[in-house]
Amino acid sequence: MQNLAWTLSLISMAIVAAVFLWVVAGASRPAEDSGVIARSAFRWRDRLFWLAIAAGGALSFATLWEWPIAGHAAVVTRPDVVIRAVGHQWRWEIDRTEVEAGQLVEFEVTATDVNHGLAIYKDKTHMIAQTQAMPGYVNRLQVRFTEPGDYEVLCLEFCGVAHHGMRAVIRVRAGS
Ligand SMILES: [Cu+2]
């Protein structure tokens, strides 16, 4: 899915760049006899504009309908486990790193220095939950790990030279 999105983005960027170059190349030509041709071109431009707006709206509606990040809605359920996660330049301080599959885990996320982003990944590339880690605030993030395994915690907010080194692991054991 990410590769498809990346390929489509590249194609779209190439089309935009090509149109841009075409317009630049044509800018030095004197304007053609205005009148019927120009009026019809303007009408087409108007139609294309509204078509692009409608297509963009439809595409956004179709693809963003399902919220991609689990457990990000308002916290309403009592968690089974509470884990405090504090971001520092450049490490995570997490007071508990083992839970059982099926438990509702609430992360209390904050930071001591600058903004960090706490993101939990399954299988390296699949982010299952994320929230900001901000000094002076506690953001609560509820996650129910359904499958056992090691989940990587990375920083999503560029926070300095060793940002990439902010890694931790949450180990999810098979539920009893
Ligand atoms: Cu960070």
PDB file of C-alpha atoms and ligand atoms in Angstrom:
ATOM      1  CA  MET A   1       0.000   0.000   0.000  1.00  0.00           C
ATOM      2  CA  GLN A   2       2.822   2.413   0.903  1.00  0.00           C
ATOM      3  CA  ASN A   3       4.646   1.549  -2.328  1.00  0.00           C
ATOM      4  CA  LEU A   4       1.483   2.221  -4.327  1.00  0.00           C
ATOM      5  CA  ALA A   5       0.983   5.576  -2.576  1.00  0.00           C
ATOM      6  CA  TRP A   6       4.624   6.432  -3.200  1.00  0.00           C
ATOM      7  CA  THR A   7       4.394   5.505  -6.897  1.00  0.00           C
ATOM      8  CA  LEU A   8       1.162   7.481  -7.352  1.00  0.00           C
ATOM      9  CA  SER A   9       2.728  10.468  -5.584  1.00  0.00           C
ATOM     10  CA  LEU A  10       5.754  10.336  -7.898  1.00  0.00           C
ATOM     11  CA  ILE A  11       3.542  10.133 -10.985  1.00  0.00           C
ATOM     12  CA  SER A  12       1.416  13.057  -9.751  1.00  0.00           C
ATOM     13  CA  MET A  13       4.530  15.117  -9.028  1.00  0.00           C
ATOM     14  CA  ALA A  14       5.869  14.346 -12.518  1.00  0.00           C
ATOM     15  CA  ILE A  15       2.581  15.465 -14.080  1.00  0.00           C
ATOM     16  CA  VAL A  16       2.574  18.705 -12.063  1.00  0.00           C
ATOM     17  CA  ALA A  17       6.212  19.343 -13.017  1.00  0.00           C
ATOM     18  CA  ALA A  18       5.475  18.661 -16.700  1.00  0.00           C
ATOM     19  CA  VAL A  19       2.494  21.053 -16.705  1.00  0.00           C
ATOM     20  CA  PHE A  20       4.603  23.663 -14.931  1.00  0.00           C
ATOM     21  CA  LEU A  21       7.393  23.374 -17.545  1.00  0.00           C
ATOM     22  CA  TRP A  22       4.843  23.489 -20.356  1.00  0.00           C
ATOM     23  CA  VAL A  23       3.359  26.707 -18.943  1.00  0.00           C
ATOM     24  CA  VAL A  24       6.831  28.227 -18.464  1.00  0.00           C
ATOM     25  CA  ALA A  25       7.783  27.301 -22.038  1.00  0.00           C
ATOM     26  CA  GLY A  26       4.611  28.900 -23.381  1.00  0.00           C
ATOM     27  CA  ALA A  27       4.873  32.077 -21.302  1.00  0.00           C
ATOM     28  CA  SER A  28       7.189  33.805 -23.754  1.00  0.00           C
ATOM     29  CA  ARG A  29       4.819  33.362 -26.691  1.00  0.00           C
ATOM     30  CA  PRO A  30       2.609  36.359 -27.363  1.00  0.00           C
ATOM     31  CA  ALA A  31      -0.990  35.890 -26.353  1.00  0.00           C
ATOM     32  CA  GLU A  32      -3.090  34.452 -29.127  1.00  0.00           C
ATOM     33  CA  ASP A  33      -5.981  36.304 -30.520  1.00  0.00           C
ATOM     34  CA  SER A  34      -8.359  36.487 -27.616  1.00  0.00           C
ATOM     35  CA  GLY A  35     -12.031  35.938 -28.119  1.00  0.00           C
ATOM     36  CA  VAL A  36     -13.802  32.666 -28.684  1.00  0.00           C
ATOM     37  CA  ILE A  37     -10.793  30.396 -28.077  1.00  0.00           C
ATOM     38  CA  ALA A  38      -9.781  32.176 -24.876  1.00  0.00           C
ATOM     39  CA  ARG A  39     -13.314  32.181 -23.511  1.00  0.00           C
ATOM     40  CA  SER A  40     -13.703  28.473 -24.147  1.00  0.00           C
ATOM     41  CA  ALA A  41     -10.294  27.818 -22.546  1.00  0.00           C
ATOM     42  CA  PHE A  42     -11.329  29.751 -19.442  1.00  0.00           C
ATOM     43  CA  ARG A  43     -14.556  27.766 -19.275  1.00  0.00           C
ATOM     44  CA  TRP A  44     -12.550  24.552 -19.419  1.00  0.00           C
ATOM     45  CA  ARG A  45     -10.189  25.799 -16.768  1.00  0.00           C
ATOM     46  CA  ASP A  46     -13.157  26.523 -14.474  1.00  0.00           C
ATOM     47  CA  ARG A  47     -14.601  23.064 -15.087  1.00  0.00           C
ATOM     48  CA  LEU A  48     -11.249  21.376 -14.464  1.00  0.00           C
ATOM     49  CA  PHE A  49     -10.798  23.344 -11.270  1.00  0.00           C
ATOM     50  CA  TRP A  50     -14.117  22.209  -9.811  1.00  0.00           C
ATOM     51  CA  LEU A  51     -13.560  18.685 -11.117  1.00  0.00           C
ATOM     52  CA  ALA A  52     -10.197  18.572  -9.323  1.00  0.00           C
ATOM     53  CA  ILE A  53     -11.792  19.895  -6.105  1.00  0.00           C
ATOM     54  CA  ALA A  54     -14.589  17.302  -6.318  1.00  0.00           C
ATOM     55  CA  ALA A  55     -12.162  14.478  -7.107  1.00  0.00           C
ATOM     56  CA  GLY A  56      -9.892  15.515  -4.215  1.00  0.00           C
ATOM     57  CA  GLY A  57     -12.846  15.652  -1.846  1.00  0.00           C
ATOM     58  CA  ALA A  58     -14.154  12.261  -2.960  1.00  0.00           C
ATOM     59  CA  LEU A  59     -10.705  10.692  -2.714  1.00  0.00           C
ATOM     60  CA  SER A  60     -10.128  12.082   0.780  1.00  0.00           C
ATOM     61  CA  PHE A  61     -13.547  10.949   1.915  1.00  0.00           C
ATOM     62  CA  ALA A  62     -13.033   7.439   0.496  1.00  0.00           C
ATOM     63  CA  THR A  63      -9.516   6.899   1.820  1.00  0.00           C
ATOM     64  CA  LEU A  64      -9.648   8.694   5.175  1.00  0.00           C
ATOM     65  CA  TRP A  65     -12.983   7.280   6.271  1.00  0.00           C
ATOM     66  CA  GLU A  66     -11.378   4.722   8.529  1.00  0.00           C
ATOM     67  CA  TRP A  67      -9.112   6.266  11.134  1.00  0.00           C
ATOM     68  CA  PRO A  68      -5.779   4.510  10.609  1.00  0.00           C
ATOM     69  CA  ILE A  69      -4.565   4.734  14.173  1.00  0.00           C
ATOM     70  CA  ALA A  70      -6.153   2.369  16.650  1.00  0.00           C
ATOM     71  CA  GLY A  71      -7.229   3.484  20.090  1.00  0.00           C
ATOM     72  CA  HIS A  72      -6.757   7.145  19.381  1.00  0.00           C
ATOM     73  CA  ALA A  73     -10.278   8.172  20.218  1.00  0.00           C
ATOM     74  CA  ALA A  74     -11.203   9.719  23.540  1.00  0.00           C
ATOM     75  CA  VAL A  75     -10.195   7.555  26.450  1.00  0.00           C
ATOM     76  CA  VAL A  76     -13.350   6.141  27.970  1.00  0.00           C
ATOM     77  CA  THR A  77     -12.475   2.661  29.132  1.00  0.00           C
ATOM     78  CA  ARG A  78     -10.645   1.702  32.305  1.00  0.00           C
ATOM     79  CA  PRO A  79      -7.289   0.226  31.343  1.00  0.00           C
ATOM     80  CA  ASP A  80      -5.904  -3.081  32.649  1.00  0.00           C
ATOM     81  CA  VAL A  81      -2.375  -1.737  32.738  1.00  0.00           C
ATOM     82  CA  VAL A  82      -0.974   1.785  32.958  1.00  0.00           C
ATOM     83  CA  ILE A  83       2.491   2.435  31.594  1.00  0.00           C
ATOM     84  CA  ARG A  84       4.285   5.720  32.081  1.00  0.00           C
ATOM     85  CA  ALA A  85       6.403   6.681  29.076  1.00  0.00           C
ATOM     86  CA  VAL A  86       8.681   9.708  29.298  1.00  0.00           C
ATOM     87  CA  GLY A  87      10.619  11.070  26.345  1.00  0.00           C
ATOM     88  CA  HIS A  88      14.097  12.496  26.889  1.00  0.00           C
ATOM     89  CA  GLN A  89      16.751  13.624  24.439  1.00  0.00           C
ATOM     90  CA  TRP A  90      17.390  10.897  23.422  1.00  0.00           C
ATOM     91  CA  ARG A  91      15.815   7.898  25.059  1.00  0.00           C
ATOM     92  CA  TRP A  92      12.490   6.572  26.271  1.00  0.00           C
ATOM     93  CA  GLU A  93      11.971   5.975  29.950  1.00  0.00           C
ATOM     94  CA  ILE A  94       9.220   3.387  30.169  1.00  0.00           C
ATOM     95  CA  ASP A  95       8.322   1.971  33.563  1.00  0.00           C
ATOM     96  CA  ARG A  96       6.978  -1.316  32.285  1.00  0.00           C
ATOM     97  CA  THR A  97       7.831  -3.078  29.052  1.00  0.00           C
ATOM     98  CA  GLU A  98       5.919  -6.365  29.313  1.00  0.00           C
ATOM     99  CA  VAL A  99       2.192  -6.831  28.994  1.00  0.00           C
ATOM    100  CA  GLU A 100      -0.165  -9.624  28.033  1.00  0.00           C
ATOM    101  CA  ALA A 101      -1.976  -9.861  24.725  1.00  0.00           C
ATOM    102  CA  GLY A 102      -5.579  -8.724  25.033  1.00  0.00           C
ATOM    103  CA  GLN A 103      -4.953  -6.330  27.907  1.00  0.00           C
ATOM    104  CA  LEU A 104      -6.031  -2.741  27.483  1.00  0.00           C
ATOM    105  CA  VAL A 105      -2.850  -0.765  28.027  1.00  0.00           C
ATOM    106  CA  GLU A 106      -2.883   2.929  28.753  1.00  0.00           C
ATOM    107  CA  PHE A 107       0.300   4.853  28.070  1.00  0.00           C
ATOM    108  CA  GLU A 108       0.703   8.049  30.063  1.00  0.00           C
ATOM    109  CA  VAL A 109       3.002   9.931  27.741  1.00  0.00           C
ATOM    110  CA  THR A 110       5.027  13.019  28.556  1.00  0.00           C
ATOM    111  CA  ALA A 111       8.490  14.501  27.999  1.00  0.00           C
ATOM    112  CA  THR A 112      11.082  16.322  30.071  1.00  0.00           C
ATOM    113  CA  ASP A 113      12.816  18.531  27.530  1.00  0.00           C
ATOM    114  CA  VAL A 114      11.327  19.013  24.063  1.00  0.00           C
ATOM    115  CA  ASN A 115       8.425  17.537  22.127  1.00  0.00           C
ATOM    116  CA  HIS A 116       8.811  13.923  21.122  1.00  0.00           C
ATOM    117  CA  GLY A 117       6.386  11.619  19.379  1.00  0.00           C
ATOM    118  CA  LEU A 118       5.665   8.217  20.830  1.00  0.00           C
ATOM    119  CA  ALA A 119       4.874   5.765  18.068  1.00  0.00           C
ATOM    120  CA  ILE A 120       4.328   2.041  18.524  1.00  0.00           C
ATOM    121  CA  TYR A 121       5.211  -0.204  15.615  1.00  0.00           C
ATOM    122  CA  LYS A 122       4.435  -3.782  14.808  1.00  0.00           C
ATOM    123  CA  ASP A 123       6.724  -5.524  12.308  1.00  0.00           C
ATOM    124  CA  LYS A 124       8.911  -2.451  11.730  1.00  0.00           C
ATOM    125  CA  THR A 125       6.632  -0.652   9.272  1.00  0.00           C
ATOM    126  CA  HIS A 126       3.119  -0.889  10.648  1.00  0.00           C
ATOM    127  CA  MET A 127       2.383   1.875  13.145  1.00  0.00           C
ATOM    128  CA  ILE A 128      -0.458   0.862  15.413  1.00  0.00           C
ATOM    129  CA  ALA A 129      -0.679   3.902  17.682  1.00  0.00           C
ATOM    130  CA  GLN A 130       0.988   7.222  18.318  1.00  0.00           C
ATOM    131  CA  THR A 131       0.708  10.372  20.368  1.00  0.00           C
ATOM    132  CA  GLN A 132       2.787  13.413  21.180  1.00  0.00           C
ATOM    133  CA  ALA A 133       5.110  13.412  24.170  1.00  0.00           C
ATOM    134  CA  MET A 134       5.078  16.991  25.431  1.00  0.00           C
ATOM    135  CA  PRO A 135       6.776  18.645  28.392  1.00  0.00           C
ATOM    136  CA  GLY A 136       4.177  19.689  30.965  1.00  0.00           C
ATOM    137  CA  TYR A 137       1.366  17.564  29.529  1.00  0.00           C
ATOM    138  CA  VAL A 138       0.318  13.965  29.904  1.00  0.00           C
ATOM    139  CA  ASN A 139      -1.286  12.453  26.829  1.00  0.00           C
ATOM    140  CA  ARG A 140      -3.120   9.202  27.398  1.00  0.00           C
ATOM    141  CA  LEU A 141      -2.981   6.606  24.677  1.00  0.00           C
ATOM    142  CA  GLN A 142      -4.924   3.376  24.970  1.00  0.00           C
ATOM    143  CA  VAL A 143      -3.743   0.375  23.026  1.00  0.00           C
ATOM    144  CA  ARG A 144      -4.987  -3.191  23.045  1.00  0.00           C
ATOM    145  CA  PHE A 145      -2.201  -5.431  21.756  1.00  0.00           C
ATOM    146  CA  THR A 146      -4.045  -8.325  20.196  1.00  0.00           C
ATOM    147  CA  GLU A 147      -1.043 -10.316  19.020  1.00  0.00           C
ATOM    148  CA  PRO A 148       1.968 -11.404  21.070  1.00  0.00           C
ATOM    149  CA  GLY A 149       5.382 -10.216  19.953  1.00  0.00           C
ATOM    150  CA  ASP A 150       7.862  -7.381  20.267  1.00  0.00           C
ATOM    151  CA  TYR A 151       6.535  -3.941  19.468  1.00  0.00           C
ATOM    152  CA  GLU A 152       9.018  -1.195  18.804  1.00  0.00           C
ATOM    153  CA  VAL A 153       8.593   2.271  20.259  1.00  0.00           C
ATOM    154  CA  LEU A 154      10.181   5.015  18.171  1.00  0.00           C
ATOM    155  CA  CYS A 155      10.181   8.798  18.281  1.00  0.00           C
ATOM    156  CA  LEU A 156       8.039  10.446  15.596  1.00  0.00           C
ATOM    157  CA  GLU A 157       9.104  14.021  16.229  1.00  0.00           C
ATOM    158  CA  PHE A 158      12.519  15.119  15.083  1.00  0.00           C
ATOM    159  CA  CYS A 159      14.071  16.132  18.396  1.00  0.00           C
ATOM    160  CA  GLY A 160      17.778  16.474  17.730  1.00  0.00           C
ATOM    161  CA  VAL A 161      20.866  14.694  16.513  1.00  0.00           C
ATOM    162  CA  ALA A 162      20.207  11.338  18.172  1.00  0.00           C
ATOM    163  CA  HIS A 163      16.452  11.313  17.484  1.00  0.00           C
ATOM    164  CA  HIS A 164      16.816   8.085  15.500  1.00  0.00           C
ATOM    165  CA  GLY A 165      18.291   6.380  18.558  1.00  0.00           C
ATOM    166  CA  MET A 166      15.104   6.716  20.610  1.00  0.00           C
ATOM    167  CA  ARG A 167      14.024   3.114  20.598  1.00  0.00           C
ATOM    168  CA  ALA A 168      12.359   0.908  23.135  1.00  0.00           C
ATOM    169  CA  VAL A 169      10.528  -2.377  22.972  1.00  0.00           C
ATOM    170  CA  ILE A 170       7.203  -3.417  24.460  1.00  0.00           C
ATOM    171  CA  ARG A 171       7.025  -7.179  24.778  1.00  0.00           C
ATOM    172  CA  VAL A 172       3.564  -8.659  24.515  1.00  0.00           C
ATOM    173  CA  ARG A 173       3.260 -12.152  25.961  1.00  0.00           C
ATOM    174  CA  ALA A 174       0.520 -14.535  24.949  1.00  0.00           C
ATOM    175  CA  GLY A 175      -2.463 -13.958  27.217  1.00  0.00           C
ATOM    176  CA  SER A 176      -3.166 -16.501  29.962  1.00  0.00           C
TER     177      SER A 176
HETATM  178 CU    CU B   1      12.438  12.417  20.153  1.00  0.00          CU
END
